[in-house]
Short mmCIF file of C-alpha atoms in Angstrom, two decimals:
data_model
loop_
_atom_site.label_atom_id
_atom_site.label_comp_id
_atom_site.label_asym_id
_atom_site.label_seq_id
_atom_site.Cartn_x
_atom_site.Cartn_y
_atom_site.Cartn_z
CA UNK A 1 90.96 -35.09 6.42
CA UNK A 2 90.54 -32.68 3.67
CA UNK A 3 88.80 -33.19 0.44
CA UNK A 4 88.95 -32.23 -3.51
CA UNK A 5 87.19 -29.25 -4.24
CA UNK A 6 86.02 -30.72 -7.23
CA UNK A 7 84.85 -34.26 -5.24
CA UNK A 8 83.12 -31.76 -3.19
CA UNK A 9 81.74 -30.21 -6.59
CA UNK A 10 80.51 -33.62 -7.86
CA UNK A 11 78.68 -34.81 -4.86
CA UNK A 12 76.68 -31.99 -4.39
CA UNK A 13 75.52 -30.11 -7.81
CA UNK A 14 73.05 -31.88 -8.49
CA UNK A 15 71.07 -31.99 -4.79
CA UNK A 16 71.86 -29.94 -2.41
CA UNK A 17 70.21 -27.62 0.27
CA UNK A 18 70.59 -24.65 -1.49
CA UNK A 19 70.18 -25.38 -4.80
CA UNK A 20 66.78 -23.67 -6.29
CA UNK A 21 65.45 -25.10 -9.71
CA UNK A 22 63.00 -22.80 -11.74
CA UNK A 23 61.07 -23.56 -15.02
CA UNK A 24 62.15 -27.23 -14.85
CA UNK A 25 66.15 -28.05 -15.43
CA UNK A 26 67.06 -25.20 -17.44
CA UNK A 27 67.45 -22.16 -14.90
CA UNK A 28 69.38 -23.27 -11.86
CA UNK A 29 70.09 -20.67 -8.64
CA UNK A 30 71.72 -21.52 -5.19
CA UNK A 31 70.81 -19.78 -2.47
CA UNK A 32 74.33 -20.43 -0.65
CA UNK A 33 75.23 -16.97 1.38
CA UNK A 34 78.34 -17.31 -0.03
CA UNK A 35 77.50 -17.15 -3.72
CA UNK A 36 77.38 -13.48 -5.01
CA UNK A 37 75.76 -14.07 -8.40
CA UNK A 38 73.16 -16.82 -7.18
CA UNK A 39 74.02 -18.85 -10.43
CA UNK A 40 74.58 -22.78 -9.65
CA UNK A 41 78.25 -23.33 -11.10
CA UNK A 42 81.23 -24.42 -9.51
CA UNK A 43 83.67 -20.85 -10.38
CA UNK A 44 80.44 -19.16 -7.83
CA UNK A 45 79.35 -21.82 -5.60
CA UNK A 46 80.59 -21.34 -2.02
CA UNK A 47 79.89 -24.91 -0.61
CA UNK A 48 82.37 -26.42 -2.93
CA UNK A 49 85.24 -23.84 -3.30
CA UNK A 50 87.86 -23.81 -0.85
CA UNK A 51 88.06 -19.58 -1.48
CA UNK A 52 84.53 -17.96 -1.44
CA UNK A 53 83.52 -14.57 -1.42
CA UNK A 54 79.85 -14.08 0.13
CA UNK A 55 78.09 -10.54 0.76
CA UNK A 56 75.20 -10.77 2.91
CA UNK A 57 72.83 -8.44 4.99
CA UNK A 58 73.29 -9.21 9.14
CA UNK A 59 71.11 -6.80 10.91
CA UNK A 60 70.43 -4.06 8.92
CA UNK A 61 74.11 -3.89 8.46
CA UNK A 62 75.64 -5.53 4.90
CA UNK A 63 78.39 -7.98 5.44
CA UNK A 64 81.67 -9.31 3.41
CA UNK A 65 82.68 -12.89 4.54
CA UNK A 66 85.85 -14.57 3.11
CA UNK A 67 86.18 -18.46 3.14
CA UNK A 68 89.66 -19.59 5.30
CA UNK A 69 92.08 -22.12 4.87
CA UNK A 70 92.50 -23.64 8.46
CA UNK A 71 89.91 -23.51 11.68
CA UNK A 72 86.48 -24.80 11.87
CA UNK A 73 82.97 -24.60 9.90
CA UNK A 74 82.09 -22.08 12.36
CA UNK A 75 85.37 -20.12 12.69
CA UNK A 76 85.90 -19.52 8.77
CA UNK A 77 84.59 -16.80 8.13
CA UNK A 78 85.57 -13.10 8.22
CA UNK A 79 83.12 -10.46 8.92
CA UNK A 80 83.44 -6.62 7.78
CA UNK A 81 80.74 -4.64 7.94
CA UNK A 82 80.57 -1.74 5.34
CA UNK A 83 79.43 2.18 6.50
CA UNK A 84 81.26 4.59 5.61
CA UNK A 85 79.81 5.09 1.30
CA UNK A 86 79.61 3.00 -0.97
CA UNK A 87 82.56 3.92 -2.92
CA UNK A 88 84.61 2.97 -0.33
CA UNK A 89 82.60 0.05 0.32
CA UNK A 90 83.63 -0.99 -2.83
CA UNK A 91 87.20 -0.56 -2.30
CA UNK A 92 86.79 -2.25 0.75
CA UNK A 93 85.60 -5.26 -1.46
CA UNK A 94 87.99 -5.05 -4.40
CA UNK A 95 90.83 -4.99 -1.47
CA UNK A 96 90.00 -8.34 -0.60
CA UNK A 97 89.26 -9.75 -3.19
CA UNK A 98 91.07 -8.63 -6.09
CA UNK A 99 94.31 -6.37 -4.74
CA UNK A 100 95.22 -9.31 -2.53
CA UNK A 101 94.70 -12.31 -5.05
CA UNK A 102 91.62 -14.07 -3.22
CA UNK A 103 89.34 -14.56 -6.16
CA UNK A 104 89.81 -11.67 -8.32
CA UNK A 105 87.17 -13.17 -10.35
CA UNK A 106 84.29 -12.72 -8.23
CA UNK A 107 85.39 -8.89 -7.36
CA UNK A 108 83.32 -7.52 -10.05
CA UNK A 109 79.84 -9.79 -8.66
CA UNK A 110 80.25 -8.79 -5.24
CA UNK A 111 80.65 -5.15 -5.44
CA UNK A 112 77.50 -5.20 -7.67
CA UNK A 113 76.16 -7.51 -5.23
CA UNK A 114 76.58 -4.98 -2.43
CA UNK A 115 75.23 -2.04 -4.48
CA UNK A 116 71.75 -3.88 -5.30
CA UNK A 117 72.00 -4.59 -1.32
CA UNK A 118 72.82 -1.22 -0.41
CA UNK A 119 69.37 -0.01 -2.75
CA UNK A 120 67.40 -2.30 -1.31
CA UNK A 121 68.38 -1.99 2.76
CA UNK A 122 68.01 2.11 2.09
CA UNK A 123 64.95 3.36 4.28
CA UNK A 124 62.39 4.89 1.47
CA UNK A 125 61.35 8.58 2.27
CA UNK A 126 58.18 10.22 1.93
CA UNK A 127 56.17 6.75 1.47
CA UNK A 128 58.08 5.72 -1.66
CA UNK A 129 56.36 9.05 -3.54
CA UNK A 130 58.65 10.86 -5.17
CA UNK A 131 58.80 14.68 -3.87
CA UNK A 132 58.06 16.72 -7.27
CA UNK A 133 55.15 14.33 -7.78
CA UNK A 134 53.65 15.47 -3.88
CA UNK A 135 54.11 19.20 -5.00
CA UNK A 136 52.16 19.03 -8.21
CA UNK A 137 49.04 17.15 -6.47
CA UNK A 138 49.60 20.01 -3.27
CA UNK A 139 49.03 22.90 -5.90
CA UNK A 140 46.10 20.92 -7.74
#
């Protein structure tokens, strides 16, 4: 039995398990791994669309997963894990999402989802001190 997106939509934007609230009703987030701007709306939210685009880190290793039509909860998903650059990590993404008509909106938000994840999985050298900074207090 399959069900409206948008019945889906109504029953669950206003409580659901992922939904995050901040400074009372007027900043809403969702915490859904398939939402790549974290903004509560039904374009973004994964749990409601039938299409969603999620990029996530899985062991060190950062992760596309596309929403599809037929097979179970479990079996929906498809996994690609991105290594070789980020440029064509990016391409990667754009190629599908956009280039084969998934949801060419969301292209944009999840390759700037997967940069910001890229920075932030990146293994910080020297203690997080930048290296001209280390010279000048070696000669002082």
């Amino acid at each position: 039995m399959s069900v409206s997106n948008d019945l889906v939509w109504e029953l669950t934007k206003k409580q659901n398990a992922f939904l995050v609230k901040r400074n009372g009703k007027r900043t809403v987030f969702s915490r859904h791994p398939q939402n790549v701007t974290n903004k509560h709306s039904y374009k973004t939210d994964g749990l409601s669309n039938s299409r969603a685009v999620g990029v996530t880190v899985v062991n060190k290793k950062i992760t596309l997963t596309l929403k599809k039509k037929n097979g179970a909860v479990a079996k929906t998903q498809l996994n690609r894990h991105m290594v070789n650059g980020a440029c064509r990590a990016a391409n990667v993404i754009r190629g599908a999402t956009q280039k084969s008509f998934y949801r060419a909106d969301l292209a944009d938000a999840a390759v700037a989802r997967y940069h910001a994840l890229k920075r932030s999985t990146k293994a910080i050298k020297n203690g997080g001190v930048n290296a001209k900074k280390d010279r000048r207090r070696a000669k002082n």
